[in-house]
Amino acid sequence: MKPFMVNRYGRIVFPFNFFPELDFSVFETLEQFSAVIRRDFEDKAPTETDIVARVEAQEYRGRYNLLRDLALNMFWVNRYAMTMYEKRAIRWRDVPRQRDDVFLPVFTRWEGADLSAAIVLGYRALKPTWDEGTEDKIFRILLDVFRHKPGAGAELPAIKPTVAEILANPANLTYHLLAWDPDYPGYGHADIIEYTHDVPELEALMRQAMVLHNQYRWDRDKTRLTEVGKLQDDDFVVVFHPRNDDVLQFIRRVKDGRRVRPRKPAPAEARRPLTPYLPVEVRKRLTVMPRLEALTVYRGERACTNDDLIRNAAWCWSPMTADEIFIKTGIQQRVYTELDLDHIAFLATRRALEKSGRRPEEIGALLFCSCTTTRIIPSLATWLSGVLGIFQTHASCDIIAACAGMPYGVSEAVRLLQEVERPVLVVFGEKFSDKIGTVRTSRMIFGDGAAAMVIGPAPKDAAPDIEVYQTYASGPMAEVDSIIWPNPDFDNNITVYGPEVENLVKRYLTQMIGELTSLPHPEGAPGTLMDAIELIVPHQANKMMVTKLAQAAGVAPERLYFNIERVGNTSAASIPIAIHDAVREGVIPRPMRVFAPGFGAGAVGGYVVLRVDPAVVA
């Protein structure tokens, strides 16, 4: 888990975006690790000569873009040192010679004086982008690091030699510190986290510059590369120690050439079902009619704006402005919580019981829908049953249907209602803020939140509030794996593959509209069920994408309700929270027929057609 924090200025900070840490327990081979490094560092970073070429071609329009390229280059140069090792200065006489967990890097001489001079001239010729003083300070830090780095970015191997290995060739060059001050000035964790600037881009860049300065925390003018065979006992060198035991074990796996795990079998070709799965018309097929008795929500209490994302731009993020994030997603902010997922789920569920007027002993079942729960035993549904004081249910279980959690949960609740004939609690909750890590595409979209519904048996001869439901799953493997968590290829963070997500949403949305237009108008009037729907509250995935695909399926944008611009995508909780907000804003001022489609991870999908009475919404 990689939680955010709030600094003294009340601003959200993602420390892991500035201090690169990878989960080495998931890497079996150097090739796996190299692929991650290439994606996160190398593919985003210009080389030293690239920067100079851009300067000479006058491609930079302002100082910020040059500074950002310098920072990206330095993160690339330090990609192995920062993710794998800790640097420690030590006298040569005290360096252990035979241990396999102490490393001494080999460097090739790199003459960067001419490149540095060209960058200085280019920088001075550019106009400040926002703040000349701050930009000059960042430039001084980055240039000093750039001038004194021991080698070019492309020349550095991931696995450093042990001391015995480097001594096998006395001509190997390593760092030699002519002077060592253990109190040499650097930036502490608080300096980096607490730094603030009115310009979000400069705030992030200054933090990155501080981190890069700390990679060479000694007098850089008093360093040189020396042949290891010529080192004297009192000379100071820089030894590399693995950051943790996972790194050391990874190094040992790579050097020992141990057998890797067998590959998974290739997926079979996806085949369509022999006959379609028809939507369930509740009034025709079931005997116990469902009634929506309560709907409550808990939003994350901490707003994370698009500017906050820019303030936390990681070394591996492609640049985007706050406006560009809004244009791409329709999101201006997402909301996060400092509480645990089970805590916010409990708050929403307890409020739903209160709103419905039901007592714990009346509840027949409890379902919890989430794709971010980390509570496996007991299930969060069972845990909620216990903390609410429910002695026994017919069923308490978790459902993992990601962004289709609402139709999946409501569908299962209506089925259970046929057996228990007493109220069913359906709870939806997600906490993404600590599972996104450094994946910007996911960080732009996801938020935290919870919601709860009480679905009870309707009075005899009363019409059902849940009129039609449908669920789907699977598809081509590219769509099934369109959203993955945990994803070893992305440091076990949540990752989203946008084109595949769009494909599955288009497929399911077209299928849903087709089904609704094939069902008759529920009141017997001319037209179809689609004509009888008064409001569409879709899963809040990506406003721009959903609107575009809905239009392509024949649905006018004005029929859709969105609150994603304020709360982000809360997956299973998104539709209930959106319905709640639609009532609060007066978009649902009276009992209305609502179509609620959901679609997402695992190539799941589904929808519910339900009647929402504002009176049941807390």
PDB file of C-alpha atoms in Angstrom, residues 173-380:
ATOM      1  CA  LEU A 173      37.227   2.932 -12.205  1.00  0.00           C
ATOM      2  CA  THR A 174      35.051   3.751  -9.212  1.00  0.00           C
ATOM      3  CA  TYR A 175      34.094   6.824  -7.191  1.00  0.00           C
ATOM      4  CA  HIS A 176      36.856   8.343  -5.045  1.00  0.00           C
ATOM      5  CA  LEU A 177      35.893  11.152  -2.649  1.00  0.00           C
ATOM      6  CA  LEU A 178      38.825  13.487  -2.013  1.00  0.00           C
ATOM      7  CA  ALA A 179      36.969  14.847   0.998  1.00  0.00           C
ATOM      8  CA  TRP A 180      34.091  13.407   2.980  1.00  0.00           C
ATOM      9  CA  ASP A 181      31.837  15.424   5.286  1.00  0.00           C
ATOM     10  CA  PRO A 182      29.145  13.256   6.896  1.00  0.00           C
ATOM     11  CA  ASP A 183      27.173  16.458   7.582  1.00  0.00           C
ATOM     12  CA  TYR A 184      27.259  17.652   3.989  1.00  0.00           C
ATOM     13  CA  PRO A 185      24.015  19.625   3.409  1.00  0.00           C
ATOM     14  CA  GLY A 186      21.108  17.834   1.846  1.00  0.00           C
ATOM     15  CA  TYR A 187      17.334  17.814   1.936  1.00  0.00           C
ATOM     16  CA  GLY A 188      15.439  15.957   4.608  1.00  0.00           C
ATOM     17  CA  HIS A 189      12.157  14.145   4.086  1.00  0.00           C
ATOM     18  CA  ALA A 190      10.252  17.076   5.591  1.00  0.00           C
ATOM     19  CA  ASP A 191      12.026  19.561   3.287  1.00  0.00           C
ATOM     20  CA  ILE A 192      10.778  17.630   0.283  1.00  0.00           C
ATOM     21  CA  ILE A 193       7.261  16.834   1.478  1.00  0.00           C
ATOM     22  CA  GLU A 194       6.583  20.275   2.937  1.00  0.00           C
ATOM     23  CA  TYR A 195       7.848  22.246  -0.059  1.00  0.00           C
ATOM     24  CA  THR A 196       5.144  24.383  -1.638  1.00  0.00           C
ATOM     25  CA  HIS A 197       4.855  26.703  -4.606  1.00  0.00           C
ATOM     26  CA  ASP A 198       1.944  28.484  -6.245  1.00  0.00           C
ATOM     27  CA  VAL A 199       2.827  26.903  -9.597  1.00  0.00           C
ATOM     28  CA  PRO A 200       2.059  23.143  -9.355  1.00  0.00           C
ATOM     29  CA  GLU A 201       4.626  22.206 -12.017  1.00  0.00           C
ATOM     30  CA  LEU A 202       7.430  23.996 -10.187  1.00  0.00           C
ATOM     31  CA  GLU A 203       6.426  22.463  -6.863  1.00  0.00           C
ATOM     32  CA  ALA A 204       6.829  18.974  -8.303  1.00  0.00           C
ATOM     33  CA  LEU A 205      10.051  19.821 -10.122  1.00  0.00           C
ATOM     34  CA  MET A 206      11.683  21.323  -7.032  1.00  0.00           C
ATOM     35  CA  ARG A 207      10.893  18.173  -5.050  1.00  0.00           C
ATOM     36  CA  GLN A 208      12.463  16.079  -7.795  1.00  0.00           C
ATOM     37  CA  ALA A 209      15.549  18.311  -7.804  1.00  0.00           C
ATOM     38  CA  MET A 210      15.929  17.862  -4.032  1.00  0.00           C
ATOM     39  CA  VAL A 211      15.743  14.085  -4.379  1.00  0.00           C
ATOM     40  CA  LEU A 212      18.363  14.134  -7.133  1.00  0.00           C
ATOM     41  CA  HIS A 213      20.686  16.332  -5.073  1.00  0.00           C
ATOM     42  CA  ASN A 214      20.561  13.763  -2.280  1.00  0.00           C
ATOM     43  CA  GLN A 215      21.851  11.092  -4.648  1.00  0.00           C
ATOM     44  CA  TYR A 216      25.281  12.786  -4.536  1.00  0.00           C
ATOM     45  CA  ARG A 217      25.419  14.080  -0.992  1.00  0.00           C
ATOM     46  CA  TRP A 218      29.069  15.091  -0.873  1.00  0.00           C
ATOM     47  CA  ASP A 219      31.267  17.859  -2.259  1.00  0.00           C
ATOM     48  CA  ARG A 220      30.973  17.034  -5.920  1.00  0.00           C
ATOM     49  CA  ASP A 221      33.900  19.268  -6.876  1.00  0.00           C
ATOM     50  CA  LYS A 222      36.126  16.987  -4.777  1.00  0.00           C
ATOM     51  CA  THR A 223      35.357  13.702  -6.476  1.00  0.00           C
ATOM     52  CA  ARG A 224      37.078  11.788  -9.211  1.00  0.00           C
ATOM     53  CA  LEU A 225      37.158   8.367 -10.797  1.00  0.00           C
ATOM     54  CA  THR A 226      40.102   6.279  -9.616  1.00  0.00           C
ATOM     55  CA  GLU A 227      41.358   2.842 -10.552  1.00  0.00           C
ATOM     56  CA  VAL A 228      40.518   0.468  -7.706  1.00  0.00           C
ATOM     57  CA  GLY A 229      44.062  -0.879  -7.805  1.00  0.00           C
ATOM     58  CA  LYS A 230      45.402   2.563  -6.890  1.00  0.00           C
ATOM     59  CA  LEU A 231      43.145   3.272  -3.915  1.00  0.00           C
ATOM     60  CA  GLN A 232      44.883   3.924  -0.586  1.00  0.00           C
ATOM     61  CA  ASP A 233      43.610   2.773   2.799  1.00  0.00           C
ATOM     62  CA  ASP A 234      42.450   6.259   3.850  1.00  0.00           C
ATOM     63  CA  ASP A 235      40.717   7.034   0.578  1.00  0.00           C
ATOM     64  CA  PHE A 236      36.915   7.316   0.730  1.00  0.00           C
ATOM     65  CA  VAL A 237      34.843   5.363  -1.763  1.00  0.00           C
ATOM     66  CA  VAL A 238      31.091   5.014  -2.274  1.00  0.00           C
ATOM     67  CA  VAL A 239      29.787   1.497  -1.722  1.00  0.00           C
ATOM     68  CA  PHE A 240      26.304   0.375  -2.719  1.00  0.00           C
ATOM     69  CA  HIS A 241      24.136  -1.656  -0.334  1.00  0.00           C
ATOM     70  CA  PRO A 242      20.818  -3.242  -1.402  1.00  0.00           C
ATOM     71  CA  ARG A 243      17.894  -1.136  -0.226  1.00  0.00           C
ATOM     72  CA  ASN A 244      16.201  -4.167   1.321  1.00  0.00           C
ATOM     73  CA  ASP A 245      16.250  -7.943   1.371  1.00  0.00           C
ATOM     74  CA  ASP A 246      13.956  -8.210  -1.678  1.00  0.00           C
ATOM     75  CA  VAL A 247      16.551  -6.350  -3.755  1.00  0.00           C
ATOM     76  CA  LEU A 248      19.359  -8.589  -2.481  1.00  0.00           C
ATOM     77  CA  GLN A 249      17.391 -11.741  -3.238  1.00  0.00           C
ATOM     78  CA  PHE A 250      16.617 -10.420  -6.727  1.00  0.00           C
ATOM     79  CA  ILE A 251      20.339  -9.801  -7.353  1.00  0.00           C
ATOM     80  CA  ARG A 252      21.129 -13.326  -6.173  1.00  0.00           C
ATOM     81  CA  ARG A 253      18.421 -14.796  -8.437  1.00  0.00           C
ATOM     82  CA  VAL A 254      19.817 -12.965 -11.440  1.00  0.00           C
ATOM     83  CA  LYS A 255      23.437 -13.896 -10.729  1.00  0.00           C
ATOM     84  CA  ASP A 256      22.638 -17.517  -9.916  1.00  0.00           C
ATOM     85  CA  GLY A 257      20.532 -17.971 -13.050  1.00  0.00           C
ATOM     86  CA  ARG A 258      17.813 -19.805 -11.156  1.00  0.00           C
ATOM     87  CA  ARG A 259      14.947 -21.335 -13.089  1.00  0.00           C
ATOM     88  CA  VAL A 260      11.990 -19.007 -13.471  1.00  0.00           C
ATOM     89  CA  ARG A 261       8.377 -19.972 -13.073  1.00  0.00           C
ATOM     90  CA  PRO A 262       6.705 -21.726 -16.015  1.00  0.00           C
ATOM     91  CA  ARG A 263       4.766 -19.505 -18.381  1.00  0.00           C
ATOM     92  CA  LYS A 264       1.006 -19.424 -18.106  1.00  0.00           C
ATOM     93  CA  PRO A 265      -0.873 -21.175 -20.917  1.00  0.00           C
ATOM     94  CA  ALA A 266      -2.039 -19.031 -23.808  1.00  0.00           C
ATOM     95  CA  PRO A 267      -5.703 -18.001 -23.569  1.00  0.00           C
ATOM     96  CA  ALA A 268      -8.217 -19.726 -25.809  1.00  0.00           C
ATOM     97  CA  GLU A 269     -10.086 -17.829 -28.476  1.00  0.00           C
ATOM     98  CA  ALA A 270     -13.194 -16.142 -27.065  1.00  0.00           C
ATOM     99  CA  ARG A 271     -16.418 -17.686 -28.353  1.00  0.00           C
ATOM    100  CA  ARG A 272     -19.829 -16.120 -28.072  1.00  0.00           C
ATOM    101  CA  PRO A 273     -22.602 -17.966 -26.140  1.00  0.00           C
ATOM    102  CA  LEU A 274     -24.914 -20.232 -28.125  1.00  0.00           C
ATOM    103  CA  THR A 275     -27.895 -18.060 -27.191  1.00  0.00           C
ATOM    104  CA  PRO A 276     -28.049 -14.597 -25.595  1.00  0.00           C
ATOM    105  CA  TYR A 277     -28.551 -14.139 -21.856  1.00  0.00           C
ATOM    106  CA  LEU A 278     -31.852 -12.316 -21.512  1.00  0.00           C
ATOM    107  CA  PRO A 279     -32.403  -9.544 -18.993  1.00  0.00           C
ATOM    108  CA  VAL A 280     -34.454 -10.476 -15.938  1.00  0.00           C
ATOM    109  CA  GLU A 281     -37.877  -8.789 -15.874  1.00  0.00           C
ATOM    110  CA  VAL A 282     -38.602  -8.894 -12.153  1.00  0.00           C
ATOM    111  CA  ARG A 283     -42.366  -8.571 -12.307  1.00  0.00           C
ATOM    112  CA  LYS A 284     -42.679 -11.503 -14.711  1.00  0.00           C
ATOM    113  CA  ARG A 285     -40.102 -13.902 -13.329  1.00  0.00           C
ATOM    114  CA  LEU A 286     -39.953 -13.417  -9.534  1.00  0.00           C
ATOM    115  CA  THR A 287     -42.461 -13.655  -6.710  1.00  0.00           C
ATOM    116  CA  VAL A 288     -41.027 -11.368  -4.007  1.00  0.00           C
ATOM    117  CA  MET A 289     -40.973  -7.815  -5.361  1.00  0.00           C
ATOM    118  CA  PRO A 290     -37.977  -5.712  -4.261  1.00  0.00           C
ATOM    119  CA  ARG A 291     -38.401  -2.317  -2.650  1.00  0.00           C
ATOM    120  CA  LEU A 292     -35.578   0.205  -2.255  1.00  0.00           C
ATOM    121  CA  GLU A 293     -35.831   1.291   1.380  1.00  0.00           C
ATOM    122  CA  ALA A 294     -32.675   3.378   1.827  1.00  0.00           C
ATOM    123  CA  LEU A 295     -29.647   4.727  -0.008  1.00  0.00           C
ATOM    124  CA  THR A 296     -26.734   6.333   1.838  1.00  0.00           C
ATOM    125  CA  VAL A 297     -23.184   7.301   0.927  1.00  0.00           C
ATOM    126  CA  TYR A 298     -19.806   8.165   2.413  1.00  0.00           C
ATOM    127  CA  ARG A 299     -17.535  10.279   0.233  1.00  0.00           C
ATOM    128  CA  GLY A 300     -13.842  10.665   0.701  1.00  0.00           C
ATOM    129  CA  GLU A 301     -13.233  13.664   2.922  1.00  0.00           C
ATOM    130  CA  ARG A 302     -10.097  14.888   1.114  1.00  0.00           C
ATOM    131  CA  ALA A 303     -10.347  16.502  -2.338  1.00  0.00           C
ATOM    132  CA  CYS A 304      -7.476  15.853  -4.754  1.00  0.00           C
ATOM    133  CA  THR A 305      -7.721  18.395  -7.557  1.00  0.00           C
ATOM    134  CA  ASN A 306      -6.088  18.220 -10.955  1.00  0.00           C
ATOM    135  CA  ASP A 307      -3.620  20.834  -9.713  1.00  0.00           C
ATOM    136  CA  ASP A 308      -2.784  18.463  -6.833  1.00  0.00           C
ATOM    137  CA  LEU A 309      -1.929  15.789  -9.390  1.00  0.00           C
ATOM    138  CA  ILE A 310       0.412  18.181 -11.193  1.00  0.00           C
ATOM    139  CA  ARG A 311       2.063  19.106  -7.870  1.00  0.00           C
ATOM    140  CA  ASN A 312       2.802  15.405  -7.478  1.00  0.00           C
ATOM    141  CA  ALA A 313       4.007  14.686 -11.009  1.00  0.00           C
ATOM    142  CA  ALA A 314       6.215  11.586 -10.764  1.00  0.00           C
ATOM    143  CA  TRP A 315       9.436  10.929 -12.637  1.00  0.00           C
ATOM    144  CA  CYS A 316       7.520   8.490 -14.873  1.00  0.00           C
ATOM    145  CA  TRP A 317       4.581  10.736 -15.797  1.00  0.00           C
ATOM    146  CA  SER A 318       4.164  12.258 -19.232  1.00  0.00           C
ATOM    147  CA  PRO A 319       3.332  15.946 -18.856  1.00  0.00           C
ATOM    148  CA  MET A 320      -0.316  17.016 -18.726  1.00  0.00           C
ATOM    149  CA  THR A 321      -1.869  20.234 -17.509  1.00  0.00           C
ATOM    150  CA  ALA A 322      -4.833  20.370 -15.145  1.00  0.00           C
ATOM    151  CA  ASP A 323      -7.033  21.483 -18.060  1.00  0.00           C
ATOM    152  CA  GLU A 324      -5.821  18.605 -20.230  1.00  0.00           C
ATOM    153  CA  ILE A 325      -6.757  16.117 -17.496  1.00  0.00           C
ATOM    154  CA  PHE A 326     -10.252  17.622 -17.368  1.00  0.00           C
ATOM    155  CA  ILE A 327     -10.616  17.572 -21.156  1.00  0.00           C
ATOM    156  CA  LYS A 328      -9.539  13.927 -21.309  1.00  0.00           C
ATOM    157  CA  THR A 329     -11.586  12.595 -18.373  1.00  0.00           C
ATOM    158  CA  GLY A 330     -14.206  15.171 -17.391  1.00  0.00           C
ATOM    159  CA  ILE A 331     -12.745  15.148 -13.860  1.00  0.00           C
ATOM    160  CA  GLN A 332     -11.787  18.295 -11.956  1.00  0.00           C
ATOM    161  CA  GLN A 333     -11.134  16.519  -8.670  1.00  0.00           C
ATOM    162  CA  ARG A 334     -11.406  13.118  -7.101  1.00  0.00           C
ATOM    163  CA  VAL A 335     -11.982  12.505  -3.392  1.00  0.00           C
ATOM    164  CA  TYR A 336      -9.794  10.403  -1.119  1.00  0.00           C
ATOM    165  CA  THR A 337     -10.242   9.194   2.429  1.00  0.00           C
ATOM    166  CA  GLU A 338      -7.748   8.812   5.240  1.00  0.00           C
ATOM    167  CA  LEU A 339     -10.008   6.135   6.742  1.00  0.00           C
ATOM    168  CA  ASP A 340      -9.778   2.432   5.955  1.00  0.00           C
ATOM    169  CA  LEU A 341     -12.149   0.850   3.456  1.00  0.00           C
ATOM    170  CA  ASP A 342     -13.924  -1.169   6.142  1.00  0.00           C
ATOM    171  CA  HIS A 343     -14.415   2.042   8.163  1.00  0.00           C
ATOM    172  CA  ILE A 344     -16.136   4.005   5.382  1.00  0.00           C
ATOM    173  CA  ALA A 345     -18.197   0.942   4.430  1.00  0.00           C
ATOM    174  CA  PHE A 346     -19.356   0.652   8.035  1.00  0.00           C
ATOM    175  CA  LEU A 347     -20.334   4.332   8.212  1.00  0.00           C
ATOM    176  CA  ALA A 348     -22.405   4.092   5.034  1.00  0.00           C
ATOM    177  CA  THR A 349     -24.034   0.814   6.114  1.00  0.00           C
ATOM    178  CA  ARG A 350     -24.935   1.978   9.610  1.00  0.00           C
ATOM    179  CA  ARG A 351     -26.543   5.091   8.136  1.00  0.00           C
ATOM    180  CA  ALA A 352     -28.553   2.937   5.700  1.00  0.00           C
ATOM    181  CA  LEU A 353     -29.953   0.890   8.565  1.00  0.00           C
ATOM    182  CA  GLU A 354     -30.916   4.086  10.371  1.00  0.00           C
ATOM    183  CA  LYS A 355     -32.526   5.608   7.289  1.00  0.00           C
ATOM    184  CA  SER A 356     -34.563   2.463   6.557  1.00  0.00           C
ATOM    185  CA  GLY A 357     -35.719   2.116  10.160  1.00  0.00           C
ATOM    186  CA  ARG A 358     -34.618  -1.515  10.136  1.00  0.00           C
ATOM    187  CA  ARG A 359     -33.031  -3.265  13.102  1.00  0.00           C
ATOM    188  CA  PRO A 360     -29.982  -5.552  12.723  1.00  0.00           C
ATOM    189  CA  GLU A 361     -32.007  -8.638  13.576  1.00  0.00           C
ATOM    190  CA  GLU A 362     -34.317  -7.982  10.600  1.00  0.00           C
ATOM    191  CA  ILE A 363     -31.542  -8.227   7.997  1.00  0.00           C
ATOM    192  CA  GLY A 364     -31.513 -11.465   6.003  1.00  0.00           C
ATOM    193  CA  ALA A 365     -28.297 -11.050   4.027  1.00  0.00           C
ATOM    194  CA  LEU A 366     -25.410  -8.644   3.511  1.00  0.00           C
ATOM    195  CA  LEU A 367     -23.433  -8.254   0.285  1.00  0.00           C
ATOM    196  CA  PHE A 368     -20.279  -6.166  -0.073  1.00  0.00           C
ATOM    197  CA  CYS A 369     -19.233  -5.138  -3.581  1.00  0.00           C
ATOM    198  CA  SER A 370     -15.660  -3.948  -4.096  1.00  0.00           C
ATOM    199  CA  CYS A 371     -12.534  -4.549  -6.138  1.00  0.00           C
ATOM    200  CA  THR A 372     -10.140  -2.913  -3.654  1.00  0.00           C
ATOM    201  CA  THR A 373     -10.833  -4.786  -0.441  1.00  0.00           C
ATOM    202  CA  THR A 374      -7.782  -6.282   1.210  1.00  0.00           C
ATOM    203  CA  ARG A 375      -9.781  -7.956   3.977  1.00  0.00           C
ATOM    204  CA  ILE A 376     -10.020 -11.576   2.866  1.00  0.00           C
ATOM    205  CA  ILE A 377     -10.735 -13.486   6.080  1.00  0.00           C
ATOM    206  CA  PRO A 378     -13.264 -12.677   7.354  1.00  0.00           C
ATOM    207  CA  SER A 379     -14.864 -11.205   4.266  1.00  0.00           C
ATOM    208  CA  LEU A 380     -15.752  -7.569   4.666  1.00  0.00           C
TER     209      LEU A 380
END
